[in-house]
Structures are given as structure tokens and as C-alpha cells.
């Protein structure tokens, strides 16, 4: 069942306190759908419904809840229930919850954990945010390479229940060094007598380290189309496993960061609605001020051409039109290049091929806008009934400036991300607003220079 | 082994035609790494190296190759090799290859398929691009619910080799209607005597249909954290399976489209470097012209205020600074809201809460820029040694205008995506450049109105 659960029916049963009917309905629901329902309820009802769930479903449902509902349940449920949930939930989901809570609460909650789970929680919390360690689960199964498949299968039946995944199990030596992996596929297809060592191939194993960035893990999952990857320490000892289901979330977070950076905002790192207004302002103010200070150069450029302006006010009329076209073509180019870089479609070494493409595109696009621009100026003058040679020249000035500015915008937008990348910086920092600002200042200089050349002695 | 293979060493072996050494090295490589190496080679060497691979590795490697290399190999390899590859490759990867090739080539290649594979290929190609059908594989295992686990395991050992995934196998009734799914986890944990029907739960099964959009599949995978989903027809009969490894690619494609749309370009749909320059220009020109025509209104607005401009040229000096601030704050707001909408963090119903937040943010951000603006104008006048009451008023005009324009930009940027969504349109269409253009025109009106009020009788 995909989509939002039908609330009216549920609401009625809650009002009528018909818990047995609710329990029957919930029996058919997936934990994620239960979690969505509970998140949508007012805080005082969340615990009532949550207590209706069987223990194992309750823990899984809890894992899917949003942070606010989790926090509410931690206070509303009995200590016994909280203890059960915290001890039985996936280590990686628990880390995600604990890292959001205030330190004093975390200390209280850690006391509820068994010694084993306490050690795990402490270890995982020690990894930095956005590192592979925070996604890692220490609940994996490992077997020895001299076992046969039958032994492995028996081992799984006894010890497999707590393992985060059974789609892959790992092969280690007597010291815990990772020696290979056994896919569920291989387990299911081999004859029971086959030895583990006949199946695994040590050279081909792909590993992660706990301190690596989560984006590295995402790359590896994409590249190797796998459902789980082992995490090893610097000596090659197996310490945990990361599963593919976390990767779609990492991909989403990375995308959000990229988009926000490109929109000229610091990455929010939290949902829009969860940020306080002062935080929201802070995330936006820095870039906005930087761009504003940069854009001040336009005022200086304009002041430089004050004499020309005084002689021909009409020149001012077209400034916003002209500079914004440069900004728009610049954002387009930056968007294309930043994305192609991050997909690995192009590299910095391709700069010359890119520049050639962008020069041609810029000239063509500038030509199209220039043509429309000339037409607009001349048509307007005709409509007002004063089409003179001066207006024709004014039109040509606008047209030529547009070609120059669109070309310049396209080049800035495409080359700036490559330069940043070359210098080891994040190309996404050359956000659309940043390119637009850069192009605005130059646009004014180009426009007035063309005007000076063409209109000298006529308007100027 | 993650990363680019070390080419110099390989290159030397190729030059020296030392194929046995190459074969030994390739033995330790993953198909995806082999594919990367082969893609990087000149066309005439690709087939030579490809022929060194064992048959099963060859097919998997072929699946990972980029389209150009695949096309090259199809012509360079013998018909026997091509026949083997096409018949043994995953049905979904084959569909992806065939859909890119010209119709006549596809007809030739289809003749090489066995009758069974021919039927499959024809069926899959009939689904529209970006539909679930194109990702679907008909190679799944299905069992009956009155079997016990032992029977299932034996069945898998015999028929499982060709199945796209063994992490999930499906339970169907005598007519092929989907009744449930068995996870590898459940298979491995249950006792061999248990009946399938004791494990599966019919109500909880999540299904896709072949005509659904791939983005729906992505949503379902994200929501239910699963490694495979079954595809059923309108009567509930099982027709295929989609696996999670394809989802990271779908997520990437969707992200690319969103980013390009937001940057004011039509979605490219192909890698940047693969587009011809005329195609590239076409993808960009449409939006650029639309924005240009919209921006023409700025010229009309400016012309309307020509008298004021003539009296006080200095007013013109600050126009780019002021309107670009509106555009930047508008892009920021649009970025935040579009992303939050697409993540489901906010809905159209939250418009009032969002507006309140954005009014406060806009006032604060406008206040900050306004303050810097006033300071800039007054400081500049002082530096030039002519600080008069007129300049102070000019500064205040700039400051007040900035507050108004930034507030307006923030409101446009945040409300426009919500309006589009409300009207059933894609919110991402209110791209950064679009919001900026809208705000530019209004910005000019706001600025000159403030100036008229404050400077009447002084400068105007």
C-alpha cells in the first residue's frame, strides 16, 4: 500500500477507543506506513497507538519515525518500552537518533543500553557526521573459509536473526581479517558440500573505511551495483557493514546540498521547516551580502560612465535587459558544466573542447537575443513615431552588446566551475547568483564601450 | 579496487601483445573496472581486450560499457560473440542498449536472439521511455505457497542461475497471480520443513506496474528500503522484477533533470558532450528568449521613469545593484522551497506558515543589505568630499528600496513554486532565472517609487 493512509477511518476508531479494530488494521500495514500515520497524529495520541504494535513491528516503526515523534515517544513511553526499543533498533538508526538529541538526554538513554549495545553506540557516535561510520552497523555475520556451505547455512539459522543483512555474509580469518564475501545468491545456488573458499575471491572484494565520507560510499555502491559493502579498519579487520537502503537517503542529502549551494545558500542540513528563522536568515545572509558587495562594482562602473549616461538617458533604459541576459546565459552554462563535472561526464582536461562548444553556443544564443533586441528597439521607435538614424544605431548598440555579453556570460559560467575544480575547490560554489553578479559588472562595461564606439558624435 | 585502473602498465602489455599477462591481471578485476578500462581504449583495441575475457565476465562487462563502446563492439566482434552477449545479458540492460540504436540495427540484432529472448526484448521495448517496464527484468523465480522451504531451496539450485536477483523470490498461485514474496533472509533463517504460506503475508506486498513512471519506483524503493520490487499487470499477475541497483541511476537522472530545469535549461537527457552544438543551443535558447522577452518589461518600466532619470542620473547608477539583490534573494527562496516541496518536507497547504517565515526572513535580509547600501552611498559621497543632505536622502532611498525589493524577491521566490504546484504544474519550472526576471521589473518600479517620494523637490 503506497501513499498516505486513510485518516478519517482511523481517526474514528481512535475517538471511539476501538483499539482491537486498530490492531487488526495495523496488522496489514508496513512499518513505514505505520510510522507515517503516527507522525501525523497529535503528540498525546502517538504513544497510545504506538503501544498497540507488536514488539518487533514497534521497533522497526520507531526507526522510520521522524525525529520529533521519536523524541516525543522517548518521553511518553515507559522506561521498559524505551529500553527495549533502544536495545533492539538498528545501530545505524540509533546513532542517527542519538546525534540529534541533547547531550544530557543521550547520557540518560545510554544508561538503558546493555553493555554490548552501549559499547556499539559509543563507538558509532565517535565517528564524525557524514562519515561512513555513522551509517555502519556492527551486526553482520562472519564465517570461516574452511567451512562448507551446510555449516554456513546452519550458522545463519542460529545467529542470523540479528544481522542487518543476510544478502551478504562475510568471510574472515581467525583474527577477524576480511577475506571475502558470500552473497545470498551464491549460498542459495551452491551445493551444500562446497567449501566457502571455493566460492569467494579475495582480490575482488570492495571495502569501505569508517572515516571515509558517505559520498565515497555512494560512489562505490553506484559503481559496483551491490546491496551491501563491508567496512574495515586500517589493518583490514572487518568492523561493520553498510547497506544499500541507506544510500538512497545519502543520495538525496547530497542532492539537496548541491541544489542549495547552487541556489546561493549554505547547505541547510535540516528540513526547511525545522530551522528557526534566525538560522534560516544566517544561512542566506552570508552569500547574499557577498554578492551584494560584489554587485556594488556595478555602481562604480555606472558612475564611471556618468557622462555618457547624462548625454543619453535612453542608454540607461536597456541596462537591466542587457545585463540580465548575461546572467541568465551564465547560469545556464554553469548549471550544465557543474552537473556534467559531478557526473564525471567531463573533466578539467576537457576545458578546450568545452570552451569551443561554449563559444559557438554563446555566439548563437547572443545572436538570437541580439536580433530580437535590435528588432525591439527599432520597432519601439517606429511605434512612437520617431524612427531616426540615432534609434537604428541605438538598436545596433543593444544588439552587438547582447552578443558580447551573452558570449561572456556563457564563457564565465562554463569556465569558472572548471577553474574552481582545478584549484581543488567545489565547482558548485560558482552558483548561479555568483556567475550572474560577475557578468553584471562586465556587462555594463561592454555595453557602454559598444555605445561609445557606435554613438560617439551622435548621442554621446 | 576503487578508482581508475593504472593505464601505463596495461598500455605496455597491450603494446607488447602480452595477452596472457593481461588475462591474469583481468582475472582480479571487477566487470565495472574492466568496462571502464575498455571504454578508455581507442576503438580498434576495444575488441582485442574484450575477447580476452571469460564468457560470463564478458557479458557482465559489456553491460557496464558506455553506449559508444557497446556500439563499437557490436560491429567489431564476431556474430557468434554478439549472439552470445545479446542472449545472455540482463533484459533491462539490453533494452537500454537497443533503445539507443537505429531501428535498422535493432532489427538485425533482434534476429540473433533466441525465440524466448526475442519475445522478451520486443515486450520490454514496447514500454515507453522512463517507465518501470524499461527497468524490468522478466528473469525472476516464482514458487508456490504450498511448497516447503526445502523444495524452494532445491528449486532455486536448479533454476536460480538466470534469475536477476535471489535476494527476493516470488510466490504465485497456479495462474501466476502474485501472492507474496520470500526474502533471502527468510529463506536462510527458516527451518527447511516450514511451508511457504506460513512465512509470507499477502497483504503487505508492495507492487509496481510496468507503465508507471520510474520516479514512482524510486519513491517506493526509498520508502520501503527494499532490494527488489515485483511488477504486476492490471490483474495482479507477476510479469517482472525491478532491482535496487537501477534505482541509484534513476535517482541520478532525476536529479540531473531537476538541476537543469532549475538552471533555466530544458532537460538535456543526454550527456553534455554527446549533444551536438545545435541541440545544445536549442535546449538553452527557448528559455533564454522567454526570459529576454519578459525582461523587456524592465526597459518599458525604465522608460516610464525617464523624466526622473533625466533629472537625477545618479539614480541609474544603483539600478543593477538594487535589482540584482532582489533576484538573488528570490533565487535563494525558490531553491529552498522547490527542494523542500520535492522532498515532501512541506506541502501547498503550509503556504501561510511559509509566507510568515519568508516575510520575516525577507525583512531581515533586506534590512542587512539596506544597511550596507545606505552606508555605501553615504561613505562614497564623503570620500568624494560632497556629502550633502541630498546624498543622505539618496542613501536612504537605496536602503528602503533594498528592503522592499529583497522582501518582494523572497516572497516571489517562495510563493511562485507553491502556486505552480497548486495549479498542477512542476514547481521547478519557476527556475532561478525566471524568478530573477520577475523581480527585476518590479524592482525598478519599487526603486523609482521610493525615489519619487523621498527625493521630490530635491533631486526630482
PDB file of C-alpha atoms in Angstrom, chain A residues 184-352:
ATOM      1  CA  UNK A 184      22.932 -14.893  -0.576  1.00  0.00           C
ATOM      2  CA  UNK A 185      22.789 -15.747  -4.265  1.00  0.00           C
ATOM      3  CA  UNK A 186      25.933 -17.857  -4.006  1.00  0.00           C
ATOM      4  CA  UNK A 187      24.736 -19.521  -0.811  1.00  0.00           C
ATOM      5  CA  UNK A 188      21.432 -20.436  -2.388  1.00  0.00           C
ATOM      6  CA  UNK A 189      22.939 -21.719  -5.621  1.00  0.00           C
ATOM      7  CA  UNK A 190      25.828 -23.837  -4.329  1.00  0.00           C
ATOM      8  CA  UNK A 191      25.614 -27.427  -3.381  1.00  0.00           C
ATOM      9  CA  UNK A 192      25.723 -27.862   0.430  1.00  0.00           C
ATOM     10  CA  UNK A 193      29.060 -29.704   0.330  1.00  0.00           C
ATOM     11  CA  UNK A 194      31.001 -26.931  -1.360  1.00  0.00           C
ATOM     12  CA  UNK A 195      33.656 -25.169   0.730  1.00  0.00           C
ATOM     13  CA  UNK A 196      33.452 -21.413   1.286  1.00  0.00           C
ATOM     14  CA  UNK A 197      36.972 -20.939  -0.059  1.00  0.00           C
ATOM     15  CA  UNK A 198      35.947 -22.464  -3.403  1.00  0.00           C
ATOM     16  CA  UNK A 199      33.401 -19.679  -3.882  1.00  0.00           C
ATOM     17  CA  UNK A 200      34.987 -16.482  -2.608  1.00  0.00           C
ATOM     18  CA  UNK A 201      37.616 -14.464  -4.406  1.00  0.00           C
ATOM     19  CA  UNK A 202      39.749 -12.374  -2.116  1.00  0.00           C
ATOM     20  CA  UNK A 203      41.086  -9.997  -4.738  1.00  0.00           C
ATOM     21  CA  UNK A 204      37.738  -8.767  -5.900  1.00  0.00           C
ATOM     22  CA  UNK A 205      36.403  -7.532  -2.604  1.00  0.00           C
ATOM     23  CA  UNK A 206      35.430  -3.857  -2.383  1.00  0.00           C
ATOM     24  CA  UNK A 207      35.715  -2.298   1.077  1.00  0.00           C
ATOM     25  CA  UNK A 208      34.951   0.978   2.821  1.00  0.00           C
ATOM     26  CA  UNK A 209      36.583   2.565   5.857  1.00  0.00           C
ATOM     27  CA  UNK A 210      34.614   4.082   8.713  1.00  0.00           C
ATOM     28  CA  UNK A 211      36.232   7.502   8.390  1.00  0.00           C
ATOM     29  CA  UNK A 212      35.529   7.835   4.668  1.00  0.00           C
ATOM     30  CA  UNK A 213      32.950  10.339   3.523  1.00  0.00           C
ATOM     31  CA  UNK A 214      29.462   8.980   2.898  1.00  0.00           C
ATOM     32  CA  UNK A 215      29.648  10.276  -0.659  1.00  0.00           C
ATOM     33  CA  UNK A 216      32.530   7.836  -1.317  1.00  0.00           C
ATOM     34  CA  UNK A 217      30.288   5.019  -0.163  1.00  0.00           C
ATOM     35  CA  UNK A 218      27.563   6.249  -2.507  1.00  0.00           C
ATOM     36  CA  UNK A 219      30.020   6.223  -5.412  1.00  0.00           C
ATOM     37  CA  UNK A 220      31.106   2.682  -4.608  1.00  0.00           C
ATOM     38  CA  UNK A 221      27.510   1.426  -4.370  1.00  0.00           C
ATOM     39  CA  UNK A 222      26.646   3.067  -7.696  1.00  0.00           C
ATOM     40  CA  UNK A 223      29.726   1.689  -9.365  1.00  0.00           C
ATOM     41  CA  UNK A 224      29.535  -1.869  -8.139  1.00  0.00           C
ATOM     42  CA  UNK A 225      25.731  -2.293  -8.064  1.00  0.00           C
ATOM     43  CA  UNK A 226      25.864  -4.083  -4.750  1.00  0.00           C
ATOM     44  CA  UNK A 227      23.423  -4.399  -1.831  1.00  0.00           C
ATOM     45  CA  UNK A 228      25.983  -4.159   0.993  1.00  0.00           C
ATOM     46  CA  UNK A 229      29.647  -3.215   1.465  1.00  0.00           C
ATOM     47  CA  UNK A 230      31.946  -4.236   4.330  1.00  0.00           C
ATOM     48  CA  UNK A 231      33.733  -1.620   6.446  1.00  0.00           C
ATOM     49  CA  UNK A 232      37.296  -2.450   7.514  1.00  0.00           C
ATOM     50  CA  UNK A 233      39.828  -0.683   9.724  1.00  0.00           C
ATOM     51  CA  UNK A 234      43.285   0.325   8.550  1.00  0.00           C
ATOM     52  CA  UNK A 235      44.586  -3.208   9.094  1.00  0.00           C
ATOM     53  CA  UNK A 236      41.862  -4.855   7.049  1.00  0.00           C
ATOM     54  CA  UNK A 237      39.841  -6.137  10.031  1.00  0.00           C
ATOM     55  CA  UNK A 238      36.099  -6.243   9.453  1.00  0.00           C
ATOM     56  CA  UNK A 239      34.246  -3.811  11.746  1.00  0.00           C
ATOM     57  CA  UNK A 240      30.835  -3.306  10.171  1.00  0.00           C
ATOM     58  CA  UNK A 241      28.583  -3.313   7.170  1.00  0.00           C
ATOM     59  CA  UNK A 242      26.776  -0.591   5.212  1.00  0.00           C
ATOM     60  CA  UNK A 243      23.594  -1.500   3.321  1.00  0.00           C
ATOM     61  CA  UNK A 244      22.228  -0.029   0.095  1.00  0.00           C
ATOM     62  CA  UNK A 245      18.947   1.170   1.647  1.00  0.00           C
ATOM     63  CA  UNK A 246      20.870   3.952   3.405  1.00  0.00           C
ATOM     64  CA  UNK A 247      22.379   5.007   0.079  1.00  0.00           C
ATOM     65  CA  UNK A 248      19.172   6.362  -1.444  1.00  0.00           C
ATOM     66  CA  UNK A 249      18.973   8.680   1.582  1.00  0.00           C
ATOM     67  CA  UNK A 250      22.611   9.708   1.226  1.00  0.00           C
ATOM     68  CA  UNK A 251      21.984  10.419  -2.465  1.00  0.00           C
ATOM     69  CA  UNK A 252      19.025  12.596  -1.502  1.00  0.00           C
ATOM     70  CA  UNK A 253      21.009  14.535   1.101  1.00  0.00           C
ATOM     71  CA  UNK A 254      23.882  15.124  -1.298  1.00  0.00           C
ATOM     72  CA  UNK A 255      21.477  16.318  -3.958  1.00  0.00           C
ATOM     73  CA  UNK A 256      19.867  18.734  -1.506  1.00  0.00           C
ATOM     74  CA  UNK A 257      23.249  20.167  -0.571  1.00  0.00           C
ATOM     75  CA  UNK A 258      24.254  20.580  -4.217  1.00  0.00           C
ATOM     76  CA  UNK A 259      20.997  22.272  -5.130  1.00  0.00           C
ATOM     77  CA  UNK A 260      21.158  24.631  -2.175  1.00  0.00           C
ATOM     78  CA  UNK A 261      24.749  25.541  -2.856  1.00  0.00           C
ATOM     79  CA  UNK A 262      23.873  26.208  -6.460  1.00  0.00           C
ATOM     80  CA  UNK A 263      20.958  28.423  -5.399  1.00  0.00           C
ATOM     81  CA  UNK A 264      23.438  30.551  -3.445  1.00  0.00           C
ATOM     82  CA  UNK A 265      22.635  29.309   0.064  1.00  0.00           C
ATOM     83  CA  UNK A 266      24.741  27.464   2.586  1.00  0.00           C
ATOM     84  CA  UNK A 267      23.526  23.864   2.856  1.00  0.00           C
ATOM     85  CA  UNK A 268      20.679  23.898   5.405  1.00  0.00           C
ATOM     86  CA  UNK A 269      21.433  20.412   6.748  1.00  0.00           C
ATOM     87  CA  UNK A 270      17.964  20.298   8.282  1.00  0.00           C
ATOM     88  CA  UNK A 271      14.454  20.358   6.840  1.00  0.00           C
ATOM     89  CA  UNK A 272      13.312  23.871   5.889  1.00  0.00           C
ATOM     90  CA  UNK A 273      10.538  23.921   8.471  1.00  0.00           C
ATOM     91  CA  UNK A 274      12.791  22.720  11.302  1.00  0.00           C
ATOM     92  CA  UNK A 275      15.173  25.659  11.066  1.00  0.00           C
ATOM     93  CA  UNK A 276      14.420  28.650  13.265  1.00  0.00           C
ATOM     94  CA  UNK A 277      14.037  31.935  11.411  1.00  0.00           C
ATOM     95  CA  UNK A 278      17.369  33.331  12.693  1.00  0.00           C
ATOM     96  CA  UNK A 279      19.132  30.166  11.447  1.00  0.00           C
ATOM     97  CA  UNK A 280      17.358  30.473   8.112  1.00  0.00           C
ATOM     98  CA  UNK A 281      18.463  34.101   7.805  1.00  0.00           C
ATOM     99  CA  UNK A 282      22.039  33.256   8.710  1.00  0.00           C
ATOM    100  CA  UNK A 283      22.241  30.513   6.064  1.00  0.00           C
ATOM    101  CA  UNK A 284      21.140  33.006   3.422  1.00  0.00           C
ATOM    102  CA  UNK A 285      22.701  36.279   4.606  1.00  0.00           C
ATOM    103  CA  UNK A 286      26.349  35.362   4.081  1.00  0.00           C
ATOM    104  CA  UNK A 287      26.093  34.699   0.368  1.00  0.00           C
ATOM    105  CA  UNK A 288      23.601  37.491  -0.153  1.00  0.00           C
ATOM    106  CA  UNK A 289      25.984  40.021   1.409  1.00  0.00           C
ATOM    107  CA  UNK A 290      28.967  38.692  -0.544  1.00  0.00           C
ATOM    108  CA  UNK A 291      27.012  39.004  -3.783  1.00  0.00           C
ATOM    109  CA  UNK A 292      25.765  42.450  -2.778  1.00  0.00           C
ATOM    110  CA  UNK A 293      29.261  43.714  -2.115  1.00  0.00           C
ATOM    111  CA  UNK A 294      30.388  42.259  -5.449  1.00  0.00           C
ATOM    112  CA  UNK A 295      27.475  43.847  -7.214  1.00  0.00           C
ATOM    113  CA  UNK A 296      28.495  47.252  -5.802  1.00  0.00           C
ATOM    114  CA  UNK A 297      31.058  47.280  -8.568  1.00  0.00           C
ATOM    115  CA  UNK A 298      28.179  47.828 -10.972  1.00  0.00           C
ATOM    116  CA  UNK A 299      27.516  51.170  -9.283  1.00  0.00           C
ATOM    117  CA  UNK A 300      31.168  52.090  -9.679  1.00  0.00           C
ATOM    118  CA  UNK A 301      31.108  51.024 -13.337  1.00  0.00           C
ATOM    119  CA  UNK A 302      27.974  53.067 -13.925  1.00  0.00           C
ATOM    120  CA  UNK A 303      29.478  56.093 -12.181  1.00  0.00           C
ATOM    121  CA  UNK A 304      32.458  55.797 -14.499  1.00  0.00           C
ATOM    122  CA  UNK A 305      30.109  56.204 -17.466  1.00  0.00           C
ATOM    123  CA  UNK A 306      28.074  59.006 -15.835  1.00  0.00           C
ATOM    124  CA  UNK A 307      28.927  61.500 -18.585  1.00  0.00           C
ATOM    125  CA  UNK A 308      27.690  59.187 -21.316  1.00  0.00           C
ATOM    126  CA  UNK A 309      24.575  58.497 -19.258  1.00  0.00           C
ATOM    127  CA  UNK A 310      23.902  62.199 -18.786  1.00  0.00           C
ATOM    128  CA  UNK A 311      24.097  62.768 -22.507  1.00  0.00           C
ATOM    129  CA  UNK A 312      21.880  59.825 -23.403  1.00  0.00           C
ATOM    130  CA  UNK A 313      19.451  58.755 -20.693  1.00  0.00           C
ATOM    131  CA  UNK A 314      17.987  56.281 -23.133  1.00  0.00           C
ATOM    132  CA  UNK A 315      21.114  54.181 -22.678  1.00  0.00           C
ATOM    133  CA  UNK A 316      20.114  53.510 -19.075  1.00  0.00           C
ATOM    134  CA  UNK A 317      16.760  52.136 -20.181  1.00  0.00           C
ATOM    135  CA  UNK A 318      18.302  48.972 -21.604  1.00  0.00           C
ATOM    136  CA  UNK A 319      20.769  48.195 -18.823  1.00  0.00           C
ATOM    137  CA  UNK A 320      18.650  45.685 -16.868  1.00  0.00           C
ATOM    138  CA  UNK A 321      17.655  43.907 -20.077  1.00  0.00           C
ATOM    139  CA  UNK A 322      21.236  43.559 -21.231  1.00  0.00           C
ATOM    140  CA  UNK A 323      22.927  42.551 -18.006  1.00  0.00           C
ATOM    141  CA  UNK A 324      20.242  40.059 -17.034  1.00  0.00           C
ATOM    142  CA  UNK A 325      20.696  38.248 -20.360  1.00  0.00           C
ATOM    143  CA  UNK A 326      24.348  37.770 -19.500  1.00  0.00           C
ATOM    144  CA  UNK A 327      23.383  36.478 -16.069  1.00  0.00           C
ATOM    145  CA  UNK A 328      20.844  34.034 -17.467  1.00  0.00           C
ATOM    146  CA  UNK A 329      23.159  32.578 -20.078  1.00  0.00           C
ATOM    147  CA  UNK A 330      25.857  32.347 -17.412  1.00  0.00           C
ATOM    148  CA  UNK A 331      23.599  30.388 -15.046  1.00  0.00           C
ATOM    149  CA  UNK A 332      22.660  28.036 -17.836  1.00  0.00           C
ATOM    150  CA  UNK A 333      26.278  27.312 -18.685  1.00  0.00           C
ATOM    151  CA  UNK A 334      27.251  26.927 -15.017  1.00  0.00           C
ATOM    152  CA  UNK A 335      24.362  24.514 -14.428  1.00  0.00           C
ATOM    153  CA  UNK A 336      25.403  22.339 -17.356  1.00  0.00           C
ATOM    154  CA  UNK A 337      29.081  22.243 -16.518  1.00  0.00           C
ATOM    155  CA  UNK A 338      28.724  21.732 -12.760  1.00  0.00           C
ATOM    156  CA  UNK A 339      26.339  18.843 -13.309  1.00  0.00           C
ATOM    157  CA  UNK A 340      28.443  17.247 -16.046  1.00  0.00           C
ATOM    158  CA  UNK A 341      31.515  17.514 -13.771  1.00  0.00           C
ATOM    159  CA  UNK A 342      29.750  15.891 -10.869  1.00  0.00           C
ATOM    160  CA  UNK A 343      28.507  13.052 -13.088  1.00  0.00           C
ATOM    161  CA  UNK A 344      32.034  12.531 -14.381  1.00  0.00           C
ATOM    162  CA  UNK A 345      30.907  13.194 -17.954  1.00  0.00           C
ATOM    163  CA  UNK A 346      33.652  15.796 -18.351  1.00  0.00           C
ATOM    164  CA  UNK A 347      36.911  16.540 -16.559  1.00  0.00           C
ATOM    165  CA  UNK A 348      39.038  19.651 -16.247  1.00  0.00           C
ATOM    166  CA  UNK A 349      41.237  18.315 -19.054  1.00  0.00           C
ATOM    167  CA  UNK A 350      38.328  18.736 -21.470  1.00  0.00           C
ATOM    168  CA  UNK A 351      38.353  22.510 -20.966  1.00  0.00           C
ATOM    169  CA  UNK A 352      39.327  23.331 -24.507  1.00  0.00           C
TER     170      UNK A 352
END
